[in-house]
PDB file of C-alpha atoms in Angstrom:
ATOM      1  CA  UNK A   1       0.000   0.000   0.000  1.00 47.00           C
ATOM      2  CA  UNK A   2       1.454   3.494  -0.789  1.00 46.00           C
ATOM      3  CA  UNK A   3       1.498   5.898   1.549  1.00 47.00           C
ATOM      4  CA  UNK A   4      -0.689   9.151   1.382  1.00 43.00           C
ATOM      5  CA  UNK A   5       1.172  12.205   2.160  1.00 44.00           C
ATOM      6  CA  UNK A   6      -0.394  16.095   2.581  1.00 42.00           C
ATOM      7  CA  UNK A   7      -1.877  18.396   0.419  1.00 44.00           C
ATOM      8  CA  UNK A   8       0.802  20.875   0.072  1.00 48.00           C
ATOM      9  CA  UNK A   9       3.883  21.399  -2.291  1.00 50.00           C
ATOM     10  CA  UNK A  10       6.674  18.900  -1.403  1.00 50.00           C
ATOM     11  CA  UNK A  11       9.359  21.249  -0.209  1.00 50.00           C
ATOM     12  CA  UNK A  12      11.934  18.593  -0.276  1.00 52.00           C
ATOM     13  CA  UNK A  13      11.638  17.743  -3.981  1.00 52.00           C
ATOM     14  CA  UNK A  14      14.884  18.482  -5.623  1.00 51.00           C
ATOM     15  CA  UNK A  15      15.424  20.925  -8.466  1.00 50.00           C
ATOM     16  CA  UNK A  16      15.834  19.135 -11.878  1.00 48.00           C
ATOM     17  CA  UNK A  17      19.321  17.541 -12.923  1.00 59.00           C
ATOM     18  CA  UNK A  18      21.199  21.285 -13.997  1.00 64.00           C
ATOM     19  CA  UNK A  19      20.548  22.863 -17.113  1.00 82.00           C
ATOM     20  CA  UNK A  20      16.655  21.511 -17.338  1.00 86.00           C
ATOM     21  CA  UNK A  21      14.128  23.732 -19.084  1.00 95.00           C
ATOM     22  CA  UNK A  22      12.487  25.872 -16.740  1.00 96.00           C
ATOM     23  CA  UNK A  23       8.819  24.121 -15.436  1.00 96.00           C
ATOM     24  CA  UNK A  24      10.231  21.037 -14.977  1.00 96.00           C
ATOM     25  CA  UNK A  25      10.433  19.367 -11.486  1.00 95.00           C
ATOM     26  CA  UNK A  26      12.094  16.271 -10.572  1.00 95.00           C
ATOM     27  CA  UNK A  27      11.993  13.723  -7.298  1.00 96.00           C
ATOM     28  CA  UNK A  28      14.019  10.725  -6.934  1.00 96.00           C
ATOM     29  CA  UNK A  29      12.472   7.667  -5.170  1.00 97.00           C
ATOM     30  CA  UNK A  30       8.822   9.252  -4.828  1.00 98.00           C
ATOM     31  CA  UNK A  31       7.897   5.544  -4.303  1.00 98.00           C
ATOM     32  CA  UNK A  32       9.531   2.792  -2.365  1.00 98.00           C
ATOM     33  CA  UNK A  33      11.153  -0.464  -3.707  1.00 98.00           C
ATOM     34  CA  UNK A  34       7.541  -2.163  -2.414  1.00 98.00           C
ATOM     35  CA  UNK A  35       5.615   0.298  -3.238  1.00 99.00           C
ATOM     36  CA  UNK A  36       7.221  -0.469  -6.722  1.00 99.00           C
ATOM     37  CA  UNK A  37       6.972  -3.740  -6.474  1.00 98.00           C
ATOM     38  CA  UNK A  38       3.185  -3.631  -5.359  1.00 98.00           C
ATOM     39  CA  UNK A  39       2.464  -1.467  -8.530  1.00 99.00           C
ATOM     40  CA  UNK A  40       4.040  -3.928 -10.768  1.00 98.00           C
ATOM     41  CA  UNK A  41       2.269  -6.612 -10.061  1.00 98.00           C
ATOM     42  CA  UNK A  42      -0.997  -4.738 -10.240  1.00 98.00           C
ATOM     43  CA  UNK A  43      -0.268  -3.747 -13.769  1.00 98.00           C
ATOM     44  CA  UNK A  44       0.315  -7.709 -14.608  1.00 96.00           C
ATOM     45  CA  UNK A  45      -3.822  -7.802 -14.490  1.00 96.00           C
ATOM     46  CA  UNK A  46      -4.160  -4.361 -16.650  1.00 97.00           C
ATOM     47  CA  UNK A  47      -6.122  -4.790 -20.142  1.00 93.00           C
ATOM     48  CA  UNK A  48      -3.232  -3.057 -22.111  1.00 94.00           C
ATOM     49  CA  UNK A  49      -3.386  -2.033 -25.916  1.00 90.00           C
ATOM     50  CA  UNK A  50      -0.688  -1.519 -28.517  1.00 86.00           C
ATOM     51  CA  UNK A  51      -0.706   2.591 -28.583  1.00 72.00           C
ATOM     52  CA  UNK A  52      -2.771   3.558 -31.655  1.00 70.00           C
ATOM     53  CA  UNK A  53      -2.046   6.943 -33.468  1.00 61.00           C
ATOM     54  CA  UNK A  54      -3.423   7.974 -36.509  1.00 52.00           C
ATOM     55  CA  UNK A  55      -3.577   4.373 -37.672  1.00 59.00           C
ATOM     56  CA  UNK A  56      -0.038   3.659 -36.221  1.00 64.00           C
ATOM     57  CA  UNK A  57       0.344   1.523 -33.882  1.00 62.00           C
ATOM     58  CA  UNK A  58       3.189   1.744 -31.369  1.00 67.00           C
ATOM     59  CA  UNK A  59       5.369  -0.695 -29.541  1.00 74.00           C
ATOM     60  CA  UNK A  60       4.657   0.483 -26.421  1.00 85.00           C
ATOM     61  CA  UNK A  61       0.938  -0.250 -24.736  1.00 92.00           C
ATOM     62  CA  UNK A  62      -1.048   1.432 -22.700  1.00 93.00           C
ATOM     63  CA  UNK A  63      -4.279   2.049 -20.655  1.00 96.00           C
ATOM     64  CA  UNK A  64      -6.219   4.769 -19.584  1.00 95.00           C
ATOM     65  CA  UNK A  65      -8.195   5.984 -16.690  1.00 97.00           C
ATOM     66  CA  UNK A  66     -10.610   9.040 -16.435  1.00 95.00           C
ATOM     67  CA  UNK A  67      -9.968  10.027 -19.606  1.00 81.00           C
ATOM     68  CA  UNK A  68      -8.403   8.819 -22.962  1.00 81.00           C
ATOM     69  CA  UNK A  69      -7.462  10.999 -25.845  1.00 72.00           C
ATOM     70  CA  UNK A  70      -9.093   9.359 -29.229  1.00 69.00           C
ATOM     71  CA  UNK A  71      -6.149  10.285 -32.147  1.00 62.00           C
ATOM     72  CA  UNK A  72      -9.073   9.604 -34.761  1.00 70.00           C
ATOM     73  CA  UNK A  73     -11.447  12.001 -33.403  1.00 71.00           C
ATOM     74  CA  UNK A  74      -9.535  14.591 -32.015  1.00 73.00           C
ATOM     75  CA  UNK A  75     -11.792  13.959 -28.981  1.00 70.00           C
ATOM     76  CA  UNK A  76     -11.019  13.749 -25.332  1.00 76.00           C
ATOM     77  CA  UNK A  77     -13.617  11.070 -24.139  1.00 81.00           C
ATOM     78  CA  UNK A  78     -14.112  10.026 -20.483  1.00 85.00           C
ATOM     79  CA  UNK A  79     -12.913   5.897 -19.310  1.00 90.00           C
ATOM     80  CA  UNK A  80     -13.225   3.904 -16.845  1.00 94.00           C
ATOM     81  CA  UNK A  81     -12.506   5.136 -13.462  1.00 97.00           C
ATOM     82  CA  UNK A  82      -8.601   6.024 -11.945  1.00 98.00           C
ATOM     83  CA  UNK A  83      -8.600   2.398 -10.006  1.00 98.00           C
ATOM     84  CA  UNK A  84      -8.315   2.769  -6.285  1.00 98.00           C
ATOM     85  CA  UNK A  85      -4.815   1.352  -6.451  1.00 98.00           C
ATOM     86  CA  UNK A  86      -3.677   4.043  -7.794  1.00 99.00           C
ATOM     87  CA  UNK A  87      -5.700   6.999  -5.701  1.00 98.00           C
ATOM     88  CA  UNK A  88      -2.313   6.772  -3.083  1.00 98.00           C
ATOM     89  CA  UNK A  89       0.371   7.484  -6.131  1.00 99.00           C
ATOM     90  CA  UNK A  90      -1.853  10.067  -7.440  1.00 99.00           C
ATOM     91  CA  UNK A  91      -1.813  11.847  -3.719  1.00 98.00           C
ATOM     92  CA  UNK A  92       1.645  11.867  -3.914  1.00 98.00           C
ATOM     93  CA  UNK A  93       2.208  12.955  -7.442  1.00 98.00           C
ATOM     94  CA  UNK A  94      -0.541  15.376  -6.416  1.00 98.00           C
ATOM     95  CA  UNK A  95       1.769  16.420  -3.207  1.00 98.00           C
ATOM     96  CA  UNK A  96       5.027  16.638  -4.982  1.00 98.00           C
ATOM     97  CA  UNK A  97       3.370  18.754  -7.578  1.00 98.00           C
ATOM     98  CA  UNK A  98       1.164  21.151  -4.814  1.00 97.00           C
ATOM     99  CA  UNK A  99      -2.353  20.514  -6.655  1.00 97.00           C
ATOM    100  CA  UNK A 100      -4.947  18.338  -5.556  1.00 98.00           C
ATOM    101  CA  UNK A 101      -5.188  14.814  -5.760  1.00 98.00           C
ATOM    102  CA  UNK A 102      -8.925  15.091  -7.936  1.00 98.00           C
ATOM    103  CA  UNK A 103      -6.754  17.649 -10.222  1.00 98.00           C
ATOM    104  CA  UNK A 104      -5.225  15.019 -11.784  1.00 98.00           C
ATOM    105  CA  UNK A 105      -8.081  13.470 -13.659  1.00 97.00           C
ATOM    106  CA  UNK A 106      -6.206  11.713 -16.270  1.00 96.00           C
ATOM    107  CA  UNK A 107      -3.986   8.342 -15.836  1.00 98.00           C
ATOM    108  CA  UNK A 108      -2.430   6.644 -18.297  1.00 97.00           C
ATOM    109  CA  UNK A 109      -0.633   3.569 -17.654  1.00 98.00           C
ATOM    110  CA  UNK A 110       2.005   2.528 -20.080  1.00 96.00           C
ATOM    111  CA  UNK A 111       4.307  -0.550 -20.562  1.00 97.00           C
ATOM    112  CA  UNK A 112       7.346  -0.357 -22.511  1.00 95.00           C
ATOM    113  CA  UNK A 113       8.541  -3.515 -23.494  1.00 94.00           C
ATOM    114  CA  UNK A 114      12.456  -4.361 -24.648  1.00 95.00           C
ATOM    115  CA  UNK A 115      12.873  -2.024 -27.646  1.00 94.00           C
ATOM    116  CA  UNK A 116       9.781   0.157 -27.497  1.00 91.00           C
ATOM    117  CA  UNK A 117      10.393   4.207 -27.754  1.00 88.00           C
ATOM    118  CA  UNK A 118       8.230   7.240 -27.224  1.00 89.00           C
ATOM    119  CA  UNK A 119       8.395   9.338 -30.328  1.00 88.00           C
ATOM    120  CA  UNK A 120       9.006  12.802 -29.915  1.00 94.00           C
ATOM    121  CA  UNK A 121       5.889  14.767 -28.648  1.00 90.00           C
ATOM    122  CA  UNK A 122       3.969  17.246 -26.849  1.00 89.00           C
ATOM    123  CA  UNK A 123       1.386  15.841 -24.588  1.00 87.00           C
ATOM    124  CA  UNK A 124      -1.916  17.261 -26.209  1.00 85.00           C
ATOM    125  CA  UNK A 125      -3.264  20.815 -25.188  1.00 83.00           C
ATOM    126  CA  UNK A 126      -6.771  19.308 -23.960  1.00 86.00           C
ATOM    127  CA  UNK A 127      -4.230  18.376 -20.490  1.00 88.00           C
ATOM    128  CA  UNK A 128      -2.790  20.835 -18.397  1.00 94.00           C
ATOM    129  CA  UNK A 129      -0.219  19.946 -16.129  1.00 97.00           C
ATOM    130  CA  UNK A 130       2.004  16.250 -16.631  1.00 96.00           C
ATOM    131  CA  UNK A 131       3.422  14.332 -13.851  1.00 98.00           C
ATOM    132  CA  UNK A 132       4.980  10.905 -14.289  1.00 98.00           C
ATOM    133  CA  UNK A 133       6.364   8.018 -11.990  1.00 99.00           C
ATOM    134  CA  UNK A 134       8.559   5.868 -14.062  1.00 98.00           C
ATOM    135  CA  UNK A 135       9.232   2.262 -12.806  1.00 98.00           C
ATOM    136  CA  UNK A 136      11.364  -0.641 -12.889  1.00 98.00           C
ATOM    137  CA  UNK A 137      14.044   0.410 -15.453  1.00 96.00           C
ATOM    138  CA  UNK A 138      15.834   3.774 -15.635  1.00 96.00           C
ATOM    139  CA  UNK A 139      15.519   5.879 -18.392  1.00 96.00           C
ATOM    140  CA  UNK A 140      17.141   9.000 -20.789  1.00 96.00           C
ATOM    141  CA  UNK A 141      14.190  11.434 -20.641  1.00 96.00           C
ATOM    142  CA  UNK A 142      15.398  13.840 -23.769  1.00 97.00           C
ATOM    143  CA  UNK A 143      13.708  17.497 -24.343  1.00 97.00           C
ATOM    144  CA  UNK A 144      14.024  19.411 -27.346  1.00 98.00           C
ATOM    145  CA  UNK A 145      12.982  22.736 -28.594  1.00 97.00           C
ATOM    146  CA  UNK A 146      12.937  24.226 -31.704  1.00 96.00           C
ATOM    147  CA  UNK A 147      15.871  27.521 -31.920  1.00 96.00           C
ATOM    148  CA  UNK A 148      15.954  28.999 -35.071  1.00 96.00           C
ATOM    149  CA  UNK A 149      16.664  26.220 -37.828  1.00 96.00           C
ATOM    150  CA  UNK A 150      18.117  23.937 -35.129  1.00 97.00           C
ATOM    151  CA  UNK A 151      16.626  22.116 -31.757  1.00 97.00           C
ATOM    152  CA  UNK A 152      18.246  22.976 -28.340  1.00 96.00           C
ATOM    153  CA  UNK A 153      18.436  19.565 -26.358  1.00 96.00           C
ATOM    154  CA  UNK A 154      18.424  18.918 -22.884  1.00 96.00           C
ATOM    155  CA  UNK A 155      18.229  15.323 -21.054  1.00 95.00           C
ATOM    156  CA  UNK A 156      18.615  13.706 -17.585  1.00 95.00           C
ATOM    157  CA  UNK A 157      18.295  10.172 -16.474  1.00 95.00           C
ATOM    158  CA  UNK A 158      14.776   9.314 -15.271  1.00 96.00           C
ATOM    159  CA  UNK A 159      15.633   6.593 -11.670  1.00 97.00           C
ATOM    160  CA  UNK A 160      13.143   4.189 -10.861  1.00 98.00           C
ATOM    161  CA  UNK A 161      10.931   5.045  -8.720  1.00 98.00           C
ATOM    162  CA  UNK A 162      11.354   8.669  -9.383  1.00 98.00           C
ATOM    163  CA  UNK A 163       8.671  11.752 -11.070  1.00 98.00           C
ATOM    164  CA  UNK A 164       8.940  14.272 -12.983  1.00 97.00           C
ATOM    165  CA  UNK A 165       6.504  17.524 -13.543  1.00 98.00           C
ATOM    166  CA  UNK A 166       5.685  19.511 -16.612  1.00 97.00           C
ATOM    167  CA  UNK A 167       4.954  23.127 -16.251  1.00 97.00           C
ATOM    168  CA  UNK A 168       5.230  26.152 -17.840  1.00 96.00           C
ATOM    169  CA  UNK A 169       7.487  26.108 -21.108  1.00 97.00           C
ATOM    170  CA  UNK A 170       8.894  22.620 -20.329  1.00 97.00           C
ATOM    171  CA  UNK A 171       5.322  21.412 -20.632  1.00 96.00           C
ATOM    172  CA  UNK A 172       4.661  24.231 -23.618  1.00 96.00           C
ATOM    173  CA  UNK A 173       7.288  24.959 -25.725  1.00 96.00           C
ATOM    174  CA  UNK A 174       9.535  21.378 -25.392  1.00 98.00           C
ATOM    175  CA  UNK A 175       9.089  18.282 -26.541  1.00 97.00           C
ATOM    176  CA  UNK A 176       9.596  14.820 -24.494  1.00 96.00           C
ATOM    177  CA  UNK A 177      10.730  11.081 -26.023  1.00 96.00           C
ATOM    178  CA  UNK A 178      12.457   7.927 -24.441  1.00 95.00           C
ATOM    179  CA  UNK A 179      14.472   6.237 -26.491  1.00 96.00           C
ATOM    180  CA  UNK A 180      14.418   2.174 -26.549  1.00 95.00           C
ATOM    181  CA  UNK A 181      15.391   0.052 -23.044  1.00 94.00           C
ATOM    182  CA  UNK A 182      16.438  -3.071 -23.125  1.00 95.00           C
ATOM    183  CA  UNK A 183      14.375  -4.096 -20.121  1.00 96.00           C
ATOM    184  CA  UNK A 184      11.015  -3.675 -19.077  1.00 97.00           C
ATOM    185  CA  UNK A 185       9.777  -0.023 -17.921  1.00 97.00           C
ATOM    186  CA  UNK A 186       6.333   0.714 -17.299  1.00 98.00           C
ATOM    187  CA  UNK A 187       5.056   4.492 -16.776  1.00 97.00           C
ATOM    188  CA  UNK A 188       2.476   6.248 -15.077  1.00 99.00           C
ATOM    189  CA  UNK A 189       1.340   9.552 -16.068  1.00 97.00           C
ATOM    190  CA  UNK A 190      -1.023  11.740 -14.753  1.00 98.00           C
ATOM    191  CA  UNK A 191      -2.650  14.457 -15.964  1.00 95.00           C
ATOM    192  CA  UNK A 192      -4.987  17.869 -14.851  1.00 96.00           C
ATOM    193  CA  UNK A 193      -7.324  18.824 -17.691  1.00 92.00           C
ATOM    194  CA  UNK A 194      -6.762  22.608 -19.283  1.00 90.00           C
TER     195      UNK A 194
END
């Protein structure tokens, strides 16, 4: 069982790896090794999908609770239910990022198998803030921006266990990919709606 912790800004988060774009927040070990562990197993029993977008389908899968964005229809449609498992991770996603916990309407549960990516992408402008607890596996979270003709890159090493927050122009004005593990990772993500 996770623990819950309070509904105010965690003032012991550390400030991103140096050199970060400014909005986003980092936290090593949000979660504990069994509060990992618990998670994990919990997302054996998930009903993932293969990631669909605009009739391409991804090596990475996914589910979604709350809400789910639908690529064909441009349409932000409401899901099952955030499972109560993961009410206690959103508090304290919800903690470390100072909002709360019901703010975060959207989760989206993804599993990255050996040699699955995430493209390069802004999360779409229907969500408003992005938080994300990434499990298992470390992993090279890479930001980019577009300067002139050129991109502007930026990166940091994603722990297990650890989040991350997009605000502002990190969330805005970069983009976000992962590039291939070769062991299993699996995500969470939460987001508020705009």
């Amino acid at each position: 069982m996770i623990g819950v912790m309070p509904l105010q800004p965690d003032l012991f988060a550390l400030p991103p790896p140096p050199d970060l774009p400014e909005g986003l927040r980092y936290r090593p070990d949000l979660i504990t090794v069994e509060e990992e562990r618990d998670l994990a197993a919990r997302f054996e029993t998930l009903p993932f999908k293969p990631f669909e977008f605009h009739g391409y389908t991804g090596h990475r899968q996914v589910v979604s609770f709350g809400w789910r964005y639908d690529f064909g229809r441009r349409s932000l449609d409401q899901t099952t239910p955030i499972p109560d498992f993961l009410l206690p991770l959103r508090a304290k996603v919800a903690a470390f990022a100072g909002q709360a916990p019901e703010a975060f309407e959207q989760v989206l549960v993804s599993l990255y198998e050996p040699g699955a990516v995430i493209g390069w992408h802004r999360d779409r402008p229907e969500f408003g803030e992005v938080a994300g607890v990434s499990l298992l596996t470390p992993c090279r979270f890479r930001l980019r921006r577009k300067v002139g003709d050129g991109w502007e890159r930026r990166a940091f090493e994603a722990a297990p266990r650890s989040a991350y927050l997009l605000t502002g122009p990190s969330r805005t004005a970069w983009e976000h990919s992962i590039p291939p593990l070769e062991t299993r990772r699996y995500s969470v993500t939460f987001r508020t709606r705009a």
